Structure formats: C-alpha cells, structure tokens
Coordinates of C-alpha atoms in Angstrom, one line a residue:
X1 CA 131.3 -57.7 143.4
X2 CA 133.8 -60.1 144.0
X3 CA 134.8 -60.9 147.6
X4 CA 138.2 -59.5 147.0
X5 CA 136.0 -55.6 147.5
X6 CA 136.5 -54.0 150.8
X7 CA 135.6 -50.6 151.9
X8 CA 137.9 -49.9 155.3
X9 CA 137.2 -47.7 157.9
X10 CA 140.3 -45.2 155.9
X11 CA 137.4 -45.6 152.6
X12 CA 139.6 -47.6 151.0
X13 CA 137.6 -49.7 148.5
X14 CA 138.6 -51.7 145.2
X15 CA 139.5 -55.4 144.5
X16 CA 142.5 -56.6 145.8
X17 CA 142.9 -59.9 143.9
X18 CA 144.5 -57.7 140.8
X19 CA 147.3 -56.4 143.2
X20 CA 148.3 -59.6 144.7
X21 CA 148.4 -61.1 141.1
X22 CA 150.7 -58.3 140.1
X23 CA 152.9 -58.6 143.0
X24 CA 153.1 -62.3 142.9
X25 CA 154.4 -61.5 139.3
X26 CA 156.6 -59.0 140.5
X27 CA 158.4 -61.1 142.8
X28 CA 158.9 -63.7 139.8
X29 CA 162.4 -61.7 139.6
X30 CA 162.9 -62.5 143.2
X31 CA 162.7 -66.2 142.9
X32 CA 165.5 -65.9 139.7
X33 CA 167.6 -63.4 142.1
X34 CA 167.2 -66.5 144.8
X35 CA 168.3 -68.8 142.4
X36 CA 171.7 -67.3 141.6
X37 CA 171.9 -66.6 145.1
X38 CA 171.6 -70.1 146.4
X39 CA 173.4 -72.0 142.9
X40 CA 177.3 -72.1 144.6
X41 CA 176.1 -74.5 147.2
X42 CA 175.2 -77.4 145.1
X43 CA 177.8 -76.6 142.5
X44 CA 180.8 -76.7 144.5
X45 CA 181.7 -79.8 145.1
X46 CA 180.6 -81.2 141.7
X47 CA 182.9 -78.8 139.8
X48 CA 185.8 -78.5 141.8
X49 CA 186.3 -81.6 143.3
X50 CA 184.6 -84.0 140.5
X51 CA 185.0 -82.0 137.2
X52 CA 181.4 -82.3 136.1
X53 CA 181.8 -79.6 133.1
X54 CA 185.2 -81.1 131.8
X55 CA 187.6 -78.0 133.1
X56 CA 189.5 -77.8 136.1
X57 CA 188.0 -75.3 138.7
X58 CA 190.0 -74.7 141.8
X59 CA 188.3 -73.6 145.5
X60 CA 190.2 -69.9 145.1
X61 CA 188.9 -70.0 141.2
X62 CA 185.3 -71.2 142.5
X63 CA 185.5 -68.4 145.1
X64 CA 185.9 -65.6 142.6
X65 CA 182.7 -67.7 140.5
X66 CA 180.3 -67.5 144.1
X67 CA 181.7 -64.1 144.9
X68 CA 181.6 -62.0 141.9
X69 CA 177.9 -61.8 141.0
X70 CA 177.9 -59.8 144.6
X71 CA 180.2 -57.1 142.3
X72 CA 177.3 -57.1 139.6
X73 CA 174.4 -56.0 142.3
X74 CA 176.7 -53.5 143.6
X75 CA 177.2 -52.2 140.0
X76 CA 173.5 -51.7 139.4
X77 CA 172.1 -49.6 142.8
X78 CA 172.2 -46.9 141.5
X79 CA 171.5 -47.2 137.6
X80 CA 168.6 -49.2 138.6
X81 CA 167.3 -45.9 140.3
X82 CA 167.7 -43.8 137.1
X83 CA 166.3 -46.4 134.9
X84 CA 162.7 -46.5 136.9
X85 CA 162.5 -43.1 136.5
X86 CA 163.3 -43.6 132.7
X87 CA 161.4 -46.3 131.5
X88 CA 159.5 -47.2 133.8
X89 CA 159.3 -49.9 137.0
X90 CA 158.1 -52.6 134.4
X91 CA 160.0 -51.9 131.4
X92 CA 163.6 -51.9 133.7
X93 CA 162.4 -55.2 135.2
X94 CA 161.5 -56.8 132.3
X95 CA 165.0 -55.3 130.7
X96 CA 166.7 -57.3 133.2
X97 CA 165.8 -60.2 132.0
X98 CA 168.8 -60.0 129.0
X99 CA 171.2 -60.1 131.9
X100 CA 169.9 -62.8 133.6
X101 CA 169.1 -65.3 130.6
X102 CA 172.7 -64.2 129.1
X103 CA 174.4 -65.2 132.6
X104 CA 172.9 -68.3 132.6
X105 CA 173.6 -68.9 128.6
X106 CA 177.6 -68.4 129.4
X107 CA 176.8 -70.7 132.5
X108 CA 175.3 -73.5 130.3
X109 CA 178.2 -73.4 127.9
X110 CA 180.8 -72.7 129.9
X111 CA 184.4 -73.9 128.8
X112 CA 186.5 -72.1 131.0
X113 CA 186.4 -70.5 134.2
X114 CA 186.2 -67.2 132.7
X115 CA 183.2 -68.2 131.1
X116 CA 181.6 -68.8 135.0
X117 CA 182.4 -65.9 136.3
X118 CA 181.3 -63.6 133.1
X119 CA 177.9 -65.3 134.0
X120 CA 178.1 -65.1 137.6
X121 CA 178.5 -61.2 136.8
X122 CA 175.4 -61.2 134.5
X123 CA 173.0 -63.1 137.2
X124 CA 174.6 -60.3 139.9
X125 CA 173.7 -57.5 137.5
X126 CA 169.8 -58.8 136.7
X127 CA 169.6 -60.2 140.7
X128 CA 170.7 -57.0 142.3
X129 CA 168.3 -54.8 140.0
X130 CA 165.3 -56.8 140.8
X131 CA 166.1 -56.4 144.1
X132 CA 165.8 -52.8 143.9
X133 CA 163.2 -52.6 141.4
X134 CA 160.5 -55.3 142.7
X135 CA 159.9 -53.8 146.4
X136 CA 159.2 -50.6 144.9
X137 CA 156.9 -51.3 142.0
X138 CA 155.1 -53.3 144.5
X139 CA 154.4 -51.0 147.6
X140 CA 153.5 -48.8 144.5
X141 CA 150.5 -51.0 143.1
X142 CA 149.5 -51.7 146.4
X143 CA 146.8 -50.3 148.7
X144 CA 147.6 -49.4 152.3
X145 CA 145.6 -52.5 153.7
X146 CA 148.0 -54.9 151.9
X147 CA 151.3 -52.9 151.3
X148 CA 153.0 -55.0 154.1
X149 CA 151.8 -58.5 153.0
X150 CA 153.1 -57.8 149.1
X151 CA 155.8 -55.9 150.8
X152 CA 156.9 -59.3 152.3
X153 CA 156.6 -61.3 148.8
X154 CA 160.1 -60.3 147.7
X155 CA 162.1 -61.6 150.3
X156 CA 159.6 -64.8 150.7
X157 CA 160.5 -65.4 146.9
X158 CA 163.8 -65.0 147.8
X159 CA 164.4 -67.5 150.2
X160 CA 162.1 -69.9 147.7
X161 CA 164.6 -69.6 144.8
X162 CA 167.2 -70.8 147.5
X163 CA 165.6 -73.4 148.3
X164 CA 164.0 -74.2 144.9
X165 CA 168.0 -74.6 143.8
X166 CA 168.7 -77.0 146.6
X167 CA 166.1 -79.5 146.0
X168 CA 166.7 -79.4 142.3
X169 CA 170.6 -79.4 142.4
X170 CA 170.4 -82.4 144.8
X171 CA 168.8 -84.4 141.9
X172 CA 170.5 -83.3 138.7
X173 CA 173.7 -82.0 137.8
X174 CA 175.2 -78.6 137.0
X175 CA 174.1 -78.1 133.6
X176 CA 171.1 -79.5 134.0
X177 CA 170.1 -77.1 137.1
X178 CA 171.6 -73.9 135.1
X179 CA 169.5 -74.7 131.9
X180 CA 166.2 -75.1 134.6
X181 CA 167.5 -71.7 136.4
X182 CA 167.5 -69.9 133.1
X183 CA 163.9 -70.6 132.1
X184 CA 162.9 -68.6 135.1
X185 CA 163.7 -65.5 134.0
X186 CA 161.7 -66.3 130.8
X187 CA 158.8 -67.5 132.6
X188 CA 159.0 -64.1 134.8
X189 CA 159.2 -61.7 131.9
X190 CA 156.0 -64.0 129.6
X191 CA 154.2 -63.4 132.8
X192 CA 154.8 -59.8 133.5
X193 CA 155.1 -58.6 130.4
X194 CA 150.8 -58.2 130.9
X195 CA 151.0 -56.8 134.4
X196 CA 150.5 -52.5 134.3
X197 CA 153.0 -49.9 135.2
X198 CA 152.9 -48.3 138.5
X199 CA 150.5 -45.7 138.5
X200 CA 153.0 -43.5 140.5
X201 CA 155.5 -43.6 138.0
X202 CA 153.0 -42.2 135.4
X203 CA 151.7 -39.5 137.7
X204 CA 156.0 -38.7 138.2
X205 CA 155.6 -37.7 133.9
X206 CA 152.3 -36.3 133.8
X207 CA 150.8 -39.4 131.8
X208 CA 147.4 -39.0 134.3
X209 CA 145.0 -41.0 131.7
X210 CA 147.3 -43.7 132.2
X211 CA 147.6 -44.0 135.4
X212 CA 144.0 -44.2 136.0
X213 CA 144.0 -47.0 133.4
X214 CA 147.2 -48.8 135.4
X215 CA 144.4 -48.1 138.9
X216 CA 142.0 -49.4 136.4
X217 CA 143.9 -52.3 136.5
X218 CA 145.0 -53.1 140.2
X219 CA 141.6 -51.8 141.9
X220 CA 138.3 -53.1 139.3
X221 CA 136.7 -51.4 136.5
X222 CA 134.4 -50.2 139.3
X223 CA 136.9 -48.2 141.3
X224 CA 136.9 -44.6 141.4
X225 CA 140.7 -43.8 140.8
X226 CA 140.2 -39.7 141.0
X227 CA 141.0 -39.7 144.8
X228 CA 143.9 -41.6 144.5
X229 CA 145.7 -39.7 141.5
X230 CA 145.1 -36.9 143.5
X231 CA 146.9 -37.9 146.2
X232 CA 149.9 -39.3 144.4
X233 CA 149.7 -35.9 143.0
X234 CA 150.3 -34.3 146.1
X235 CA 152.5 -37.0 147.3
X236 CA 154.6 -36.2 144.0
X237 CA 154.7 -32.4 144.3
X238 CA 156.0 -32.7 148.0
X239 CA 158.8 -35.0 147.1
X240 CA 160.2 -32.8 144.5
X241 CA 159.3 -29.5 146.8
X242 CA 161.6 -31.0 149.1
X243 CA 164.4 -32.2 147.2
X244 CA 167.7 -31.0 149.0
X245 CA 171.5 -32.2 147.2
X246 CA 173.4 -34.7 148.7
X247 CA 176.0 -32.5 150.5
X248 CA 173.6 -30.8 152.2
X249 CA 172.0 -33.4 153.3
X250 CA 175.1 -35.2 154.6
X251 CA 175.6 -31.7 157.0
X252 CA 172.7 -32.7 158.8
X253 CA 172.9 -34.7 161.9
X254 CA 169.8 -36.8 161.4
X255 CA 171.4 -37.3 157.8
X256 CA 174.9 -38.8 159.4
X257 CA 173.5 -40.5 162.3
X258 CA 171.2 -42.7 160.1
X259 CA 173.8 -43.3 157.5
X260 CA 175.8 -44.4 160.4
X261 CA 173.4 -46.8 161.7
X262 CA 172.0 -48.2 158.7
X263 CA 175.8 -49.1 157.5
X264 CA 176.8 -51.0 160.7
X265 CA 173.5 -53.0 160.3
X266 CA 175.0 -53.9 156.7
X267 CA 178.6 -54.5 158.3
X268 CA 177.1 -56.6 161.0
X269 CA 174.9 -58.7 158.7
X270 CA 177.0 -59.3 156.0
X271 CA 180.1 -59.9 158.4
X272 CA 178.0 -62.5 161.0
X273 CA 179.0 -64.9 157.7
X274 CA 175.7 -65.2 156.4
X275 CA 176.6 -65.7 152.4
X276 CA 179.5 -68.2 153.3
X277 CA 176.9 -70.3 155.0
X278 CA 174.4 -69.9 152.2
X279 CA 176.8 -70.0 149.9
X280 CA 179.0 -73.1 151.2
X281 CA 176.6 -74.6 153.5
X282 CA 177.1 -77.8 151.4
X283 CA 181.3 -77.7 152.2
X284 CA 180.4 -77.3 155.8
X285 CA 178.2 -80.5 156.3
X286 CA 180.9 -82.1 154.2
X287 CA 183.5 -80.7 156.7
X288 CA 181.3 -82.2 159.4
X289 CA 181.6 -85.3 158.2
X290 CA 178.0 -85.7 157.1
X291 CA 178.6 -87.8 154.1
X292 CA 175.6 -88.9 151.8
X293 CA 173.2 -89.5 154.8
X294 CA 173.1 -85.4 154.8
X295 CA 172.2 -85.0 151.2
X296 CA 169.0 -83.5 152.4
X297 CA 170.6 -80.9 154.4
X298 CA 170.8 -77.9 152.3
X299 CA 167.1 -78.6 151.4
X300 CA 166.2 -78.5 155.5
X301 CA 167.9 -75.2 155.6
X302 CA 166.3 -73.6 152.6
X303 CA 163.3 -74.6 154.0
X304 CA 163.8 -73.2 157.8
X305 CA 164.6 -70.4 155.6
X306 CA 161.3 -70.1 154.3
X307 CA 159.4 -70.6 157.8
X308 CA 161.7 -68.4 159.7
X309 CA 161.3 -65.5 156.8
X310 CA 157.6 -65.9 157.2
X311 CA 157.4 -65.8 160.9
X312 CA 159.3 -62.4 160.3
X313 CA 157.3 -60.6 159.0
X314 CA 154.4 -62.1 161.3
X315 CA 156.1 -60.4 164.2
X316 CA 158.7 -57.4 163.4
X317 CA 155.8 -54.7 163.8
X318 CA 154.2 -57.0 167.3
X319 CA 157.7 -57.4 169.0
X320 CA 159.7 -54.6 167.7
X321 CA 163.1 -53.8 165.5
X322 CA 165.5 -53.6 168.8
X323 CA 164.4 -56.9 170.4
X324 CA 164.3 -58.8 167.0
X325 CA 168.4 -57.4 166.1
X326 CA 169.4 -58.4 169.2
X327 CA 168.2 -62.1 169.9
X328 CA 168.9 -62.7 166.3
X329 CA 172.6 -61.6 166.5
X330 CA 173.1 -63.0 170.2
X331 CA 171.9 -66.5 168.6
X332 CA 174.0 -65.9 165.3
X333 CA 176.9 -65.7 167.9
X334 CA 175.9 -68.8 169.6
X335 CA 175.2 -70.6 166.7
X336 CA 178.7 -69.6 165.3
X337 CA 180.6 -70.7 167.8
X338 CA 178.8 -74.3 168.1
X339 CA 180.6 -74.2 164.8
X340 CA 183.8 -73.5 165.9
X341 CA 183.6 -75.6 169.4
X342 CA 182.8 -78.2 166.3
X343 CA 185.7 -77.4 164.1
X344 CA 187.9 -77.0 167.1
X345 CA 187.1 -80.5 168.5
X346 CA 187.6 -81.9 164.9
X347 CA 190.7 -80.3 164.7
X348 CA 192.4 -81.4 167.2
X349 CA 191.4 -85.0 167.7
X350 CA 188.5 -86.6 164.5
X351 CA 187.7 -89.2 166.7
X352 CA 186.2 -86.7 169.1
X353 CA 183.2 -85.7 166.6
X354 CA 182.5 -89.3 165.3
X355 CA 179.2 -88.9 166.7
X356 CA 178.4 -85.0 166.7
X357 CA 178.7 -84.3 163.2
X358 CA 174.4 -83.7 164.3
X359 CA 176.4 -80.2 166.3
X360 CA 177.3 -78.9 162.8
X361 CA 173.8 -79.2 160.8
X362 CA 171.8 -78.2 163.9
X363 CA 174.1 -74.8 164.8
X364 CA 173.5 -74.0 160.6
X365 CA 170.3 -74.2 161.0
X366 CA 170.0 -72.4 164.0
X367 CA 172.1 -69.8 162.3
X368 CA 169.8 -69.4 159.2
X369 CA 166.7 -69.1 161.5
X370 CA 168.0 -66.5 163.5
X371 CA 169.3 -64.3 160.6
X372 CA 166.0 -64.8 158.9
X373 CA 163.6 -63.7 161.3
X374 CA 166.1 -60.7 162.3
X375 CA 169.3 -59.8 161.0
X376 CA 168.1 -60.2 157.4
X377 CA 165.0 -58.4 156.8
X378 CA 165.1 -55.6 159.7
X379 CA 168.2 -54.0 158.4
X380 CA 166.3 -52.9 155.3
X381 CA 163.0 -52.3 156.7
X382 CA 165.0 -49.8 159.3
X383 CA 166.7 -48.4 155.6
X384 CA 163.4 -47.0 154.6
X385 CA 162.5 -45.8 158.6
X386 CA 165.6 -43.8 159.2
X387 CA 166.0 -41.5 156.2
X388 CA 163.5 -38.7 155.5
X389 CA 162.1 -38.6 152.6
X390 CA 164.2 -36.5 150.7
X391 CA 167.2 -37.8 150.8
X392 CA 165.8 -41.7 150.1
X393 CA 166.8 -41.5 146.7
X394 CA 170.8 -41.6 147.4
X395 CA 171.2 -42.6 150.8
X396 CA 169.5 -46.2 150.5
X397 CA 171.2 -47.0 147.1
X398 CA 174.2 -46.2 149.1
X399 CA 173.4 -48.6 152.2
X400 CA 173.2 -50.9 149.2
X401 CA 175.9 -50.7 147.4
X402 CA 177.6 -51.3 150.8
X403 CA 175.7 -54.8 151.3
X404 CA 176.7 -56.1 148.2
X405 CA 180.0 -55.4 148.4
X406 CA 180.4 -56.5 152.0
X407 CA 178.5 -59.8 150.7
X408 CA 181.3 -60.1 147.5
X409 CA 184.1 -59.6 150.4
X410 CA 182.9 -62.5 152.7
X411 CA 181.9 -64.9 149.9
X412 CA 185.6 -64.2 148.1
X413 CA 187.5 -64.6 151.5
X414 CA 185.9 -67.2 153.2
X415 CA 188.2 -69.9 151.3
X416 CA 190.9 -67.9 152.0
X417 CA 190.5 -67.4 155.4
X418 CA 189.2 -70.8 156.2
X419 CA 193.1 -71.7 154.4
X420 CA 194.5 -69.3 156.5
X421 CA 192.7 -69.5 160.0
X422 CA 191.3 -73.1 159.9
X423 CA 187.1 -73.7 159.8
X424 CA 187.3 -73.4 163.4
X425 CA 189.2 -70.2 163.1
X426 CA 186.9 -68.2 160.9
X427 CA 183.6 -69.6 163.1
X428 CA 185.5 -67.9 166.1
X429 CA 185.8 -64.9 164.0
X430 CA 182.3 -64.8 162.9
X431 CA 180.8 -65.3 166.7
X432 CA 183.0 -62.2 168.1
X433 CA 181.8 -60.0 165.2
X434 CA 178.1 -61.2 165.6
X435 CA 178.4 -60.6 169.4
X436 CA 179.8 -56.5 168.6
X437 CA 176.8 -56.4 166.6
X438 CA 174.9 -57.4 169.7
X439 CA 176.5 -54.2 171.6
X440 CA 176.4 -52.2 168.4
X441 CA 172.3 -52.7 168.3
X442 CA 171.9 -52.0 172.1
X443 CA 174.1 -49.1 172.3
X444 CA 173.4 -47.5 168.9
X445 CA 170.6 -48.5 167.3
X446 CA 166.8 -46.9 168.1
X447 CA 163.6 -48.4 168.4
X448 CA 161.2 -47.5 165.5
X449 CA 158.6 -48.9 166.0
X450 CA 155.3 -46.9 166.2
X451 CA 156.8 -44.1 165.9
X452 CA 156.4 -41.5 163.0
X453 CA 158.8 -40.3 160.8
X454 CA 158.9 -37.3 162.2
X455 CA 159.2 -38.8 165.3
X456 CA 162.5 -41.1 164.0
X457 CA 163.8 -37.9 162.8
X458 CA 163.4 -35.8 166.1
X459 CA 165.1 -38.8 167.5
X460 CA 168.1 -39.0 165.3
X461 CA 168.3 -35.6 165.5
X462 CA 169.0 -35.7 169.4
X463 CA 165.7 -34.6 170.8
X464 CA 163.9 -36.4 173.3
X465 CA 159.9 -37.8 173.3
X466 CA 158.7 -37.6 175.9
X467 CA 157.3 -40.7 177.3
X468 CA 153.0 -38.9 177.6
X469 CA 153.7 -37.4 174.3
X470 CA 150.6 -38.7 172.4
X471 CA 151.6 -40.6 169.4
X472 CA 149.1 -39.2 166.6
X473 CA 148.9 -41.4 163.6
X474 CA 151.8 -42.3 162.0
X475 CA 152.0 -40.5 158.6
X476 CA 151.8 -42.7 155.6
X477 CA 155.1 -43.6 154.8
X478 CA 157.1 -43.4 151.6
X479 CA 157.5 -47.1 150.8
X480 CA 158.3 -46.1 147.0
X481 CA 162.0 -45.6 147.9
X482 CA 164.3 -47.1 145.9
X483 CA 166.4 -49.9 148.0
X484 CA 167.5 -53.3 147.6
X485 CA 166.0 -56.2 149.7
X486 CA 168.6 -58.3 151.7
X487 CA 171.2 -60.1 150.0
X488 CA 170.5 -63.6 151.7

C-alpha cells in the first residue's frame, strides 16, 4: 500500500495522494482568479501614462478597467450556487473557463477602452465563480484528516497568481502578460477535465454507483466507500430535513446577529483599503518616489503575501479568530497611517522624504502581512462558523455579494478620492476605518474557536456557557457551504 494509507484513530483509512492531486487541480482556478486580481498593478502605469496598446486610457477610465471585474464576482454568488447543484462542482468549474479565456481574448485585442473593461467583466465573472466553487468541491473530496490543509490551497493559489502576475509583468509588457494569463485557464480546465465529481453532489441526485466510483477515485481501489456514502446520506437527508426559507430565518436572532457580524467583517476588510493597495501598489511606490530601483517591489509584496497567507493558516485554529482580527486590523491602522505621515510629509515639503521613500514600501508591506495572516482569510472562515447549517445556502452568498461589491467601490474610488483628498488624505481615512474595525471586533465579534456549532449558536443567540461546561467534541462541520474565498 502506498505510504499515502493511513488508518486514524476516527478509522479513517484510504490514500490521500488522489485528494491532494484533485485539490491542487481544483485550486488551478484560484491561481487564474489571482491573476486577474493582481493584473491592474503592473498595467497601470504602462497604459495610462505610456500608451503601450496604442489608445488613450485615462486614471478615472483605468479605474472603472481595475474596478469592474469586482461587479462580475458579485454577479455570479449566487448563480454559481444553483449551477453546482445543476451540473455539478466540476462541470460549473470547468464552464468557467469560457469566461475567463473570453476576458482575456478582448484583453489581448483590445482597441478601445470598452474593450478592457468588457474583459475585466468576463475575468470577474469566471474569478468570482471559482471562488465559490473551488473551496467547496474541495472540503467535499476531502477526508477529515486533510480538509483544512486542501481547505487552505485556494487562498494559497490565490495569493500565487498575484504574485505570479508581478514577476511576470515586471519583465514583459501588457499583451504579452495577458496572452500568458489566458493560457491558465486552459491549462486548468486540460488538467481538471480528468479529476471526478464530488461524491456529495452525486449522493445530493441519487447517482450512488457514482459516487462510490468518484470515492473510488480520491481514496484507492482498495477503500471501502459503503461507510462513507452512508454518511453523506445521512448528512444529505438532515440538510434538506432542516431546510427553513429565508424570511424565517432572518426572524431569528442567531440568524440577524451573524448576518450582522459577518457583514462588518466584509465592511472592515474591504474598507481597511486592501484592493487599492493590491491593486495600485505599483502607483504608490511611484508616489513614494521609488523610481526604477523599486521595480522589485510589487514582487516583495506578492511574496510576503504568500508567507504571511501560509503562516495563517498555521496559526488561526492555535491562537484564535478574536486575537488574529484584532492585531491584524490594529497593524492595518498603523501601517496606514505610516502611509499618510508619508504622504503628509511629501506633501507639504518633497525634500523632507528624499531619504524615506524606504517608510512607504516597508508600511505596504507591513500592511499586506497583517491583512494576510488576519483580516483576509478569518472573515470567511468565521462565514462558515456563524451560520447554522440551514440557512448556509443564502446567507454566505449574501456576505459575498457584499465583498465584492465593497471591493468594486474601493478599487473605483480610490482615484477619485486620492483626486479629491490627496494620498495622504485617503491613508488617514483608511487608518480611522481600520482602527473602528479594531473596536468593532472587540466589542462585537465572538470567539469561535473550539467551540461547536451548537455552541456558536447558543452564543449568538444570547445564552451564556458556562466557563466548566465540558466541551464534547465538536460536531463535524458542514464545510460544503457555498461561499466565496477572500477577494485579496
């Protein structure tokens, strides 16, 4: 038997190569949804400052191009949802690959701005599917032993693409990067195209000889799959028993209160200025005055990126959800208004920051590692904590539709309000809204960790636990829920 065969002390047993190869295929769509997401930054400059594609492209035109693809994720939460129960997790991934290879096509060939932002719409629509799609085909495939570790492949993949598209733009130019760009998708959909549906979406229509094939599959021809059908059997069966409609849901106070937290988690991400710095982190070493000797830059913070995303999801079930929000936002803060001290100091007198343009790259970096290892991934791991089970299905596609559009609003505005307010300005803005966020996690927000989900929804619901109250074992949670991964 191959070394990849374990039998746990839960008498879980089967090979586990097969899953991490399917989940490493999976997240293929994340590294094209990175790639979209991290194109603006090297882009900007060359096409609206040096008119690399023949056409003029203003900053308010290229704001609409970085923004709009935001607009396109939004637009697919929810149909996304309705497709996987359709067609399947693998067919609606591998359908999104027309989206994606078309939005890079009208890229490639643009002639116009119109042309850009058409594209930029396409990537959004592909991007934000995957990012709905991937995280639950994979805790589906996956055994309990190593549902966390593919769980964190997505957002790992992610944060690659990003920094797959800085190292690569810094070499080439626009066209060239947008014809490599496209070829992912291609390479994702060859690849996956051989991988097996989720067993729990055939068990969802009754198809039971296939799933035990699709088990087959993921666990070793050697793997006795009866158990498991049986319990995604039950697992089915007690999802549909418990199915409640939306309004209903919304009455109840665990309902509101998680709604309520899980969309100022959103608001306070998305407005601490994450996507302007991902998306314009190029513009703001320019600002700082960090000429060609920066080049590399973007590629350092792509890479702390990485590290920091990594070191996440090391630590967010050692140290906890509370104590990870709030040093990442108090740091976000900090880092923020290094910028503005920066921008202020520029401002005012340029000979001043002659020798501190260092101040600017370091606080962007120290930004992107603090939203990495907090602010970024926790909000949606707490997504799939604080809402029962039976109302998953519309409540997380809604906490997502308000990310994306939250992440179109800051990526559209920040030109505008950089116009309006001056870089040091919108820094100062950032920092105050990052430092709410601070007092909105310590007042509002619950620690999760450990507990149950019946114990998160006796909480939410305004019961106390008591402190002696033994803990049990946490019931398996319902990591099949349907929600997006984090924009950035």
């Amino acid at each position: 038997m191959s070394k990849f065969v374990v039998n746990n002390v839960a008498g879980e047993s089967g090979r586990k190569l097969p899953q991490y190869i399917a989940g490493l295929a999976a997240s293929g769509g994340a590294l094209a949804a990175g790639t979209f997401l991290g194109w603006t930054a090297p882009t900007d400059k060359p096409l609206t400052v040096e008119g690399e594609y023949g056409f003029p492209v203003s900053d308010e035109q290229f704001s609409w191009v970085g923004s709009i693809s935001n607009l396109g994720a939004a637009l697919m939460c929810f149909p996304i949802g309705y497709m996987m129960k359709l067609i399947g997790r693998k067919w609606s991934m591998l359908a999104m690959v027309l989206p994606l290879v078309l939005g890079w096509l009208l890229i490639i060939f643009a002639e116009n701005v119109a042309m850009l932002m058409v594209g930029r719409f396409f990537l959004g629509v592909g991007g934000g599917a995957f990012c709905v799609a991937a995280p639950t085909y994979t805790a589906e495939i996956a055994q309990p032993s190593i549902r966390g570790t593919l769980g964190t492949f997505f957002q790992l993949m992610v944060t690659v693409g990003i920094l797959f598209v800085y190292a690569v733009g810094a070499g080439v130019d626009v066209q060239v990067l947008s014809i490599i760009c496209g070829v992912i998708p291609l390479v994702f959909g060859a690849i996956f195209f051989f991988m097996p549906e989720s067993p729990y979406y055939f068990v969802e229509k009754g198809r039971y000889s296939e799933a035990a094939s699709s088990l087959k599959w993921l666990r070793g021809a050697q793997y006795d799959e009866n158990a498991e059908i049986e319990d995604l059997k039950q697992a089915d069966e007690k999802v549909k028993a418990e199915a409640i409609p939306m309004l209903v849901a919304f009455r109840q106070k665990a309902t509101v209160r998680a709604l309520a937290i899980s969309l100022g988690l959103m608001f306070f991400q998305q407005l601490s200025g994450i996507n302007a710095v991902i998306f314009y982190n190029s513009a703001i070493f320019a600002s700082a005055n960090g000429g060609k000797e920066m080049s590399s830059a973007s590629i350092i913070v792509g890479g702390i990126q990485v590290v920091a995303t990594l070191l996440a999801s090391v630590v967010v079930d050692k140290v906890g959800r509370r104590i990870l929000l709030l040093v990442s936002d108090l740091m976000m803060a900090v880092s923020t208004i290094l910028l503005a001290v920066y921008f202020q100091l520029k401002q005012d007198d340029p000979a001043k920051v002659d020798d501190l343009s260092w101040l600017a790259v370091l606080a962007v970096c120290l930004f992107i590692a603090m939203f990495s290892i907090g602010y970024g991934p926790v909000p949606w791991l707490m997504v799939g904590e604080l809402f029962a089970n039976n109302v998953k299905a519309f409540a997380s596609p809604v906490a997502g539709v308000f990310n994306w559009l939250l992440a179109f609003l800051v990526t559209k505005v920040f030109t505008n309000l950089k116009d309006a307010m001056g870089e040091a300005g919108v820094f100062w803005l950032f920092s105050g809204i990052s430092l709410l966020g601070t007092v909105f996690v310590f007042l509002v927000v619950p620690e999760t960790k450990g507990k149950s989900l019946n114990d998160i929804q006796r909480l939410l619901a305004g019961e106390k636990l008591n402190a002696d109250e033994p803990a049990g074992l946490p019931e398996p949670r319902d990591e099949r829920d349907e929600r997006p991964a984090q924009v950035a």
